[in-house]
Amino acid sequence: MFKLIEKDTWKRKPYFDHYFNQIRCTYSITVNIDISKVITFKNKHHTKLYPLLIYALTKAVNNHEEFRTAINDKGELGVWDTLLPCYTVFHKENETFSNLWTEWNDNLMAFLSSYERDIEMFGANYDIDAKPGIPANTFPISSLPWATFTGFNLNIFADGSYLLPIFTYGKYFRQDDKYLIPLSIQVHHAVCDGFHVSRLINEIQQICNNITADIE
């Protein structure tokens, strides 16, 4: 469901007008997320790391309207009630990638099951959009598991009206008995400020720290 925003009464109206109509502005930030508990969970339950990381992002994003605010195909401003992850899958055989999306489920094991089913059905499809029918309410996640980076920025040459967040994971590494992974977050200043991104980062970390609670 897409709920339209009444701009005249919207608390964010002056900021939206400034960063969308006057000085159209996006920004990005790269942080290290401690995934030590996620690695432990992965090893204990014999799961894959990538869907666990996708789950953490999607759960955090769906907790906050500012990261679900978008412009629909009619040019209307509104908020999706739920966002689904659309993530990249790499093909070693020809060194290309495909986009897959998975239905969201707050239940971790149910989400992992849906992810595995999508990988099994569409993971070998080399088309750029491997799973057909990508819904409008998806947000992009990609992974660069070959490089541990300290900064990452996407330069989108368009009209600057894409409002949803874009996430990119890097290669995880070990430091001081912890497993850390770089995460780049790109957002539109019209819908969220540094406060909102910082809160999201802290929440992603909390979800990773409490990953076992989502199956209890």
PDB file of C-alpha atoms in Angstrom:
ATOM      1  CA  MET A   1       0.000   0.000   0.000  1.00  0.00           C
ATOM      2  CA  PHE A   2       1.179   3.507  -0.879  1.00  0.00           C
ATOM      3  CA  LYS A   3      -0.141   6.238   1.426  1.00  0.00           C
ATOM      4  CA  LEU A   4      -0.044   9.730  -0.055  1.00  0.00           C
ATOM      5  CA  ILE A   5       1.563  12.505   1.978  1.00  0.00           C
ATOM      6  CA  GLU A   6      -0.389  15.692   2.603  1.00  0.00           C
ATOM      7  CA  LYS A   7       2.481  18.073   1.944  1.00  0.00           C
ATOM      8  CA  ASP A   8       0.763  21.169   3.390  1.00  0.00           C
ATOM      9  CA  THR A   9       0.604  19.575   6.845  1.00  0.00           C
ATOM     10  CA  TRP A  10       3.738  17.428   6.561  1.00  0.00           C
ATOM     11  CA  LYS A  11       6.322  18.316   9.205  1.00  0.00           C
ATOM     12  CA  ARG A  12       9.089  17.737   6.703  1.00  0.00           C
ATOM     13  CA  LYS A  13       7.667  20.062   4.024  1.00  0.00           C
ATOM     14  CA  PRO A  14      10.259  22.893   4.362  1.00  0.00           C
ATOM     15  CA  TYR A  15      13.152  20.414   4.279  1.00  0.00           C
ATOM     16  CA  PHE A  16      11.678  18.523   1.341  1.00  0.00           C
ATOM     17  CA  ASP A  17      11.161  21.736  -0.587  1.00  0.00           C
ATOM     18  CA  HIS A  18      14.712  22.856   0.141  1.00  0.00           C
ATOM     19  CA  TYR A  19      16.540  19.617  -0.679  1.00  0.00           C
ATOM     20  CA  PHE A  20      14.275  18.534  -3.530  1.00  0.00           C
ATOM     21  CA  ASN A  21      13.182  21.741  -5.236  1.00  0.00           C
ATOM     22  CA  GLN A  22      15.888  24.279  -4.390  1.00  0.00           C
ATOM     23  CA  ILE A  23      19.114  22.315  -3.803  1.00  0.00           C
ATOM     24  CA  ARG A  24      18.483  18.721  -4.822  1.00  0.00           C
ATOM     25  CA  CYS A  25      20.825  16.756  -2.606  1.00  0.00           C
ATOM     26  CA  THR A  26      21.743  13.165  -1.832  1.00  0.00           C
ATOM     27  CA  TYR A  27      24.520  11.991   0.458  1.00  0.00           C
ATOM     28  CA  SER A  28      26.213   8.801   1.561  1.00  0.00           C
ATOM     29  CA  ILE A  29      27.934   7.440   4.619  1.00  0.00           C
ATOM     30  CA  THR A  30      30.059   4.327   5.131  1.00  0.00           C
ATOM     31  CA  VAL A  31      30.295   2.585   8.502  1.00  0.00           C
ATOM     32  CA  ASN A  32      31.546  -0.698   9.909  1.00  0.00           C
ATOM     33  CA  ILE A  33      28.864  -2.966  11.358  1.00  0.00           C
ATOM     34  CA  ASP A  34      29.852  -5.562  13.956  1.00  0.00           C
ATOM     35  CA  ILE A  35      28.473  -8.857  12.622  1.00  0.00           C
ATOM     36  CA  SER A  36      30.153 -11.164  15.147  1.00  0.00           C
ATOM     37  CA  LYS A  37      26.790 -12.462  16.417  1.00  0.00           C
ATOM     38  CA  VAL A  38      25.566 -12.883  12.850  1.00  0.00           C
ATOM     39  CA  ILE A  39      28.622 -14.991  11.973  1.00  0.00           C
ATOM     40  CA  THR A  40      28.002 -17.124  15.065  1.00  0.00           C
ATOM     41  CA  PHE A  41      24.360 -17.571  14.048  1.00  0.00           C
ATOM     42  CA  LYS A  42      25.377 -18.479  10.488  1.00  0.00           C
ATOM     43  CA  ASN A  43      27.803 -21.142  11.663  1.00  0.00           C
ATOM     44  CA  LYS A  44      25.413 -22.581  14.223  1.00  0.00           C
ATOM     45  CA  HIS A  45      22.405 -22.818  11.910  1.00  0.00           C
ATOM     46  CA  HIS A  46      24.353 -23.516   8.687  1.00  0.00           C
ATOM     47  CA  THR A  47      22.816 -20.575   6.869  1.00  0.00           C
ATOM     48  CA  LYS A  48      24.313 -18.103   4.407  1.00  0.00           C
ATOM     49  CA  LEU A  49      25.595 -14.710   5.513  1.00  0.00           C
ATOM     50  CA  TYR A  50      24.114 -12.576   2.728  1.00  0.00           C
ATOM     51  CA  PRO A  51      20.420 -13.198   3.526  1.00  0.00           C
ATOM     52  CA  LEU A  52      21.078 -12.517   7.212  1.00  0.00           C
ATOM     53  CA  LEU A  53      22.575  -9.142   6.285  1.00  0.00           C
ATOM     54  CA  ILE A  54      19.670  -8.429   3.924  1.00  0.00           C
ATOM     55  CA  TYR A  55      17.244  -9.288   6.728  1.00  0.00           C
ATOM     56  CA  ALA A  56      18.907  -6.847   9.144  1.00  0.00           C
ATOM     57  CA  LEU A  57      18.689  -3.989   6.640  1.00  0.00           C
ATOM     58  CA  THR A  58      15.097  -4.675   5.644  1.00  0.00           C
ATOM     59  CA  LYS A  59      13.883  -4.969   9.205  1.00  0.00           C
ATOM     60  CA  ALA A  60      15.469  -1.648  10.154  1.00  0.00           C
ATOM     61  CA  VAL A  61      14.232   0.145   7.034  1.00  0.00           C
ATOM     62  CA  ASN A  62      10.660  -1.016   7.578  1.00  0.00           C
ATOM     63  CA  ASN A  63      10.669   0.455  11.079  1.00  0.00           C
ATOM     64  CA  HIS A  64      10.933   4.044   9.804  1.00  0.00           C
ATOM     65  CA  GLU A  65       8.751   6.021   7.407  1.00  0.00           C
ATOM     66  CA  GLU A  66      11.553   8.300   6.244  1.00  0.00           C
ATOM     67  CA  PHE A  67      13.218   5.340   4.532  1.00  0.00           C
ATOM     68  CA  ARG A  68       9.960   4.203   2.912  1.00  0.00           C
ATOM     69  CA  THR A  69       9.101   7.602   1.448  1.00  0.00           C
ATOM     70  CA  ALA A  70       9.047   7.628  -2.349  1.00  0.00           C
ATOM     71  CA  ILE A  71       7.518   9.099  -5.478  1.00  0.00           C
ATOM     72  CA  ASN A  72       5.251   6.636  -7.278  1.00  0.00           C
ATOM     73  CA  ASP A  73       4.781   6.128 -11.014  1.00  0.00           C
ATOM     74  CA  LYS A  74       2.144   8.862 -11.019  1.00  0.00           C
ATOM     75  CA  GLY A  75       4.579  11.401  -9.609  1.00  0.00           C
ATOM     76  CA  GLU A  76       2.862  11.391  -6.218  1.00  0.00           C
ATOM     77  CA  LEU A  77       4.739  11.651  -2.918  1.00  0.00           C
ATOM     78  CA  GLY A  78       3.899   9.044  -0.319  1.00  0.00           C
ATOM     79  CA  VAL A  79       5.038   6.277   1.997  1.00  0.00           C
ATOM     80  CA  TRP A  80       5.070   2.546   1.316  1.00  0.00           C
ATOM     81  CA  ASP A  81       3.708   0.523   4.212  1.00  0.00           C
ATOM     82  CA  THR A  82       6.358  -2.163   3.538  1.00  0.00           C
ATOM     83  CA  LEU A  83       9.510  -2.356   1.456  1.00  0.00           C
ATOM     84  CA  LEU A  84      10.918  -5.565  -0.020  1.00  0.00           C
ATOM     85  CA  PRO A  85      14.650  -6.113  -0.575  1.00  0.00           C
ATOM     86  CA  CYS A  86      15.934  -6.249  -4.147  1.00  0.00           C
ATOM     87  CA  TYR A  87      19.494  -7.566  -4.018  1.00  0.00           C
ATOM     88  CA  THR A  88      22.269  -8.456  -6.422  1.00  0.00           C
ATOM     89  CA  VAL A  89      23.496 -11.996  -7.016  1.00  0.00           C
ATOM     90  CA  PHE A  90      26.873 -12.575  -8.688  1.00  0.00           C
ATOM     91  CA  HIS A  91      27.443 -15.161 -11.432  1.00  0.00           C
ATOM     92  CA  LYS A  92      30.980 -16.510 -11.243  1.00  0.00           C
ATOM     93  CA  GLU A  93      30.663 -18.248 -14.600  1.00  0.00           C
ATOM     94  CA  ASN A  94      30.455 -15.076 -16.680  1.00  0.00           C
ATOM     95  CA  GLU A  95      31.269 -12.401 -14.077  1.00  0.00           C
ATOM     96  CA  THR A  96      27.891 -10.685 -14.315  1.00  0.00           C
ATOM     97  CA  PHE A  97      25.150 -10.113 -11.774  1.00  0.00           C
ATOM     98  CA  SER A  98      21.380 -10.294 -11.538  1.00  0.00           C
ATOM     99  CA  ASN A  99      18.759  -8.592  -9.407  1.00  0.00           C
ATOM    100  CA  LEU A 100      16.507 -10.729  -7.248  1.00  0.00           C
ATOM    101  CA  TRP A 101      13.780  -9.703  -4.839  1.00  0.00           C
ATOM    102  CA  THR A 102      12.216 -11.591  -1.962  1.00  0.00           C
ATOM    103  CA  GLU A 103       8.926 -11.101  -0.149  1.00  0.00           C
ATOM    104  CA  TRP A 104       9.464  -9.568   3.274  1.00  0.00           C
ATOM    105  CA  ASN A 105       8.712 -11.512   6.436  1.00  0.00           C
ATOM    106  CA  ASP A 106       9.695 -10.234   9.877  1.00  0.00           C
ATOM    107  CA  ASN A 107      10.146 -13.843  10.968  1.00  0.00           C
ATOM    108  CA  LEU A 108      13.800 -14.581  10.299  1.00  0.00           C
ATOM    109  CA  MET A 109      13.501 -18.271   9.468  1.00  0.00           C
ATOM    110  CA  ALA A 110      10.522 -17.637   7.177  1.00  0.00           C
ATOM    111  CA  PHE A 111      12.477 -14.944   5.345  1.00  0.00           C
ATOM    112  CA  LEU A 112      15.519 -17.211   4.982  1.00  0.00           C
ATOM    113  CA  SER A 113      13.274 -19.906   3.547  1.00  0.00           C
ATOM    114  CA  SER A 114      11.823 -17.477   0.990  1.00  0.00           C
ATOM    115  CA  TYR A 115      15.321 -16.294   0.075  1.00  0.00           C
ATOM    116  CA  GLU A 116      16.555 -19.840  -0.503  1.00  0.00           C
ATOM    117  CA  ARG A 117      13.502 -20.595  -2.638  1.00  0.00           C
ATOM    118  CA  ASP A 118      14.126 -17.523  -4.789  1.00  0.00           C
ATOM    119  CA  ILE A 119      17.814 -18.399  -5.194  1.00  0.00           C
ATOM    120  CA  GLU A 120      16.918 -21.949  -6.187  1.00  0.00           C
ATOM    121  CA  MET A 121      14.314 -20.815  -8.728  1.00  0.00           C
ATOM    122  CA  PHE A 122      16.007 -17.747 -10.202  1.00  0.00           C
ATOM    123  CA  GLY A 123      19.644 -17.726  -9.062  1.00  0.00           C
ATOM    124  CA  ALA A 124      20.895 -19.340 -12.277  1.00  0.00           C
ATOM    125  CA  ASN A 125      19.051 -16.879 -14.516  1.00  0.00           C
ATOM    126  CA  TYR A 126      21.604 -14.565 -16.107  1.00  0.00           C
ATOM    127  CA  ASP A 127      19.111 -11.823 -16.985  1.00  0.00           C
ATOM    128  CA  ILE A 128      19.761  -8.554 -15.179  1.00  0.00           C
ATOM    129  CA  ASP A 129      16.328  -8.936 -13.540  1.00  0.00           C
ATOM    130  CA  ALA A 130      16.389 -12.640 -12.797  1.00  0.00           C
ATOM    131  CA  LYS A 131      13.080 -12.790 -10.940  1.00  0.00           C
ATOM    132  CA  PRO A 132      10.254 -11.236 -12.954  1.00  0.00           C
ATOM    133  CA  GLY A 133       7.644  -8.822 -11.693  1.00  0.00           C
ATOM    134  CA  ILE A 134       9.790  -6.567  -9.499  1.00  0.00           C
ATOM    135  CA  PRO A 135       7.302  -4.649  -7.332  1.00  0.00           C
ATOM    136  CA  ALA A 136       7.449  -0.870  -7.045  1.00  0.00           C
ATOM    137  CA  ASN A 137       7.993  -1.150  -3.287  1.00  0.00           C
ATOM    138  CA  THR A 138      11.522  -2.569  -3.395  1.00  0.00           C
ATOM    139  CA  PHE A 139      14.787  -0.961  -2.339  1.00  0.00           C
ATOM    140  CA  PRO A 140      18.251  -1.902  -3.633  1.00  0.00           C
ATOM    141  CA  ILE A 141      20.966  -3.830  -1.812  1.00  0.00           C
ATOM    142  CA  SER A 142      24.267  -4.848  -3.371  1.00  0.00           C
ATOM    143  CA  SER A 143      27.412  -6.544  -2.155  1.00  0.00           C
ATOM    144  CA  LEU A 144      31.111  -6.242  -2.965  1.00  0.00           C
ATOM    145  CA  PRO A 145      32.476  -9.256  -1.065  1.00  0.00           C
ATOM    146  CA  TRP A 146      35.870  -8.865  -2.767  1.00  0.00           C
ATOM    147  CA  ALA A 147      36.864  -5.517  -1.230  1.00  0.00           C
ATOM    148  CA  THR A 148      36.930  -4.018   2.258  1.00  0.00           C
ATOM    149  CA  PHE A 149      36.289  -0.353   1.592  1.00  0.00           C
ATOM    150  CA  THR A 150      36.230   2.740   3.798  1.00  0.00           C
ATOM    151  CA  GLY A 151      34.066   4.765   1.453  1.00  0.00           C
ATOM    152  CA  PHE A 152      31.653   4.092  -1.393  1.00  0.00           C
ATOM    153  CA  ASN A 153      29.501   6.466  -3.396  1.00  0.00           C
ATOM    154  CA  LEU A 154      26.992   5.881  -6.174  1.00  0.00           C
ATOM    155  CA  ASN A 155      26.752   8.606  -8.784  1.00  0.00           C
ATOM    156  CA  ILE A 156      23.274   8.407 -10.286  1.00  0.00           C
ATOM    157  CA  PHE A 157      22.893  10.610 -13.350  1.00  0.00           C
ATOM    158  CA  ALA A 158      19.151  11.134 -13.340  1.00  0.00           C
ATOM    159  CA  ASP A 159      16.712  13.793 -12.185  1.00  0.00           C
ATOM    160  CA  GLY A 160      17.491  13.153  -8.521  1.00  0.00           C
ATOM    161  CA  SER A 161      13.949  12.138  -7.647  1.00  0.00           C
ATOM    162  CA  TYR A 162      14.782   8.650  -6.347  1.00  0.00           C
ATOM    163  CA  LEU A 163      14.104   8.915  -2.608  1.00  0.00           C
ATOM    164  CA  LEU A 164      14.599   5.389  -1.272  1.00  0.00           C
ATOM    165  CA  PRO A 165      17.861   4.330   0.421  1.00  0.00           C
ATOM    166  CA  ILE A 166      20.538   2.357  -1.409  1.00  0.00           C
ATOM    167  CA  PHE A 167      22.784  -0.051   0.520  1.00  0.00           C
ATOM    168  CA  THR A 168      26.115  -1.643  -0.402  1.00  0.00           C
ATOM    169  CA  TYR A 169      27.973  -4.194   1.721  1.00  0.00           C
ATOM    170  CA  GLY A 170      31.714  -4.798   1.395  1.00  0.00           C
ATOM    171  CA  LYS A 171      33.997  -7.662   2.413  1.00  0.00           C
ATOM    172  CA  TYR A 172      33.917  -8.436   6.116  1.00  0.00           C
ATOM    173  CA  PHE A 173      37.125  -8.599   8.112  1.00  0.00           C
ATOM    174  CA  ARG A 174      38.342  -9.464  11.597  1.00  0.00           C
ATOM    175  CA  GLN A 175      39.562  -6.830  14.036  1.00  0.00           C
ATOM    176  CA  ASP A 176      40.109  -7.136  17.807  1.00  0.00           C
ATOM    177  CA  ASP A 177      38.241 -10.462  17.965  1.00  0.00           C
ATOM    178  CA  LYS A 178      35.254  -8.963  16.135  1.00  0.00           C
ATOM    179  CA  TYR A 179      33.943  -9.467  12.636  1.00  0.00           C
ATOM    180  CA  LEU A 180      33.213  -6.146  10.965  1.00  0.00           C
ATOM    181  CA  ILE A 181      31.646  -5.407   7.597  1.00  0.00           C
ATOM    182  CA  PRO A 182      31.634  -2.080   5.745  1.00  0.00           C
ATOM    183  CA  LEU A 183      28.172  -0.805   4.877  1.00  0.00           C
ATOM    184  CA  SER A 184      27.550   2.154   2.591  1.00  0.00           C
ATOM    185  CA  ILE A 185      24.206   3.941   2.834  1.00  0.00           C
ATOM    186  CA  GLN A 186      23.066   6.444   0.222  1.00  0.00           C
ATOM    187  CA  VAL A 187      19.969   8.537   0.938  1.00  0.00           C
ATOM    188  CA  HIS A 188      18.112  11.619  -0.265  1.00  0.00           C
ATOM    189  CA  HIS A 189      18.378  14.654   2.003  1.00  0.00           C
ATOM    190  CA  ALA A 190      14.818  15.642   1.090  1.00  0.00           C
ATOM    191  CA  VAL A 191      13.411  12.815   3.219  1.00  0.00           C
ATOM    192  CA  CYS A 192      16.046  12.105   5.860  1.00  0.00           C
ATOM    193  CA  ASP A 193      18.795  13.880   7.743  1.00  0.00           C
ATOM    194  CA  GLY A 194      21.941  12.715   9.496  1.00  0.00           C
ATOM    195  CA  PHE A 195      19.937  12.021  12.645  1.00  0.00           C
ATOM    196  CA  HIS A 196      17.693   9.545  10.834  1.00  0.00           C
ATOM    197  CA  VAL A 197      20.611   7.747   9.166  1.00  0.00           C
ATOM    198  CA  SER A 198      22.488   7.537  12.475  1.00  0.00           C
ATOM    199  CA  ARG A 199      19.439   6.060  14.156  1.00  0.00           C
ATOM    200  CA  LEU A 200      19.102   3.543  11.334  1.00  0.00           C
ATOM    201  CA  ILE A 201      22.759   2.530  11.653  1.00  0.00           C
ATOM    202  CA  ASN A 202      22.367   2.000  15.399  1.00  0.00           C
ATOM    203  CA  GLU A 203      19.251  -0.071  14.799  1.00  0.00           C
ATOM    204  CA  ILE A 204      20.937  -2.236  12.170  1.00  0.00           C
ATOM    205  CA  GLN A 205      23.681  -2.884  14.722  1.00  0.00           C
ATOM    206  CA  GLN A 206      21.116  -3.806  17.386  1.00  0.00           C
ATOM    207  CA  ILE A 207      19.400  -6.235  15.022  1.00  0.00           C
ATOM    208  CA  CYS A 208      22.745  -7.873  14.257  1.00  0.00           C
ATOM    209  CA  ASN A 209      23.556  -8.084  17.972  1.00  0.00           C
ATOM    210  CA  ASN A 210      20.179  -9.683  18.754  1.00  0.00           C
ATOM    211  CA  ILE A 211      19.851 -11.897  15.672  1.00  0.00           C
ATOM    212  CA  THR A 212      19.056 -14.982  17.755  1.00  0.00           C
ATOM    213  CA  ALA A 213      16.039 -13.228  19.310  1.00  0.00           C
ATOM    214  CA  ASP A 214      14.259 -13.297  15.945  1.00  0.00           C
ATOM    215  CA  ILE A 215      13.855 -17.074  16.036  1.00  0.00           C
ATOM    216  CA  GLU A 216      12.762 -17.375  19.659  1.00  0.00           C
TER     217      GLU A 216
END
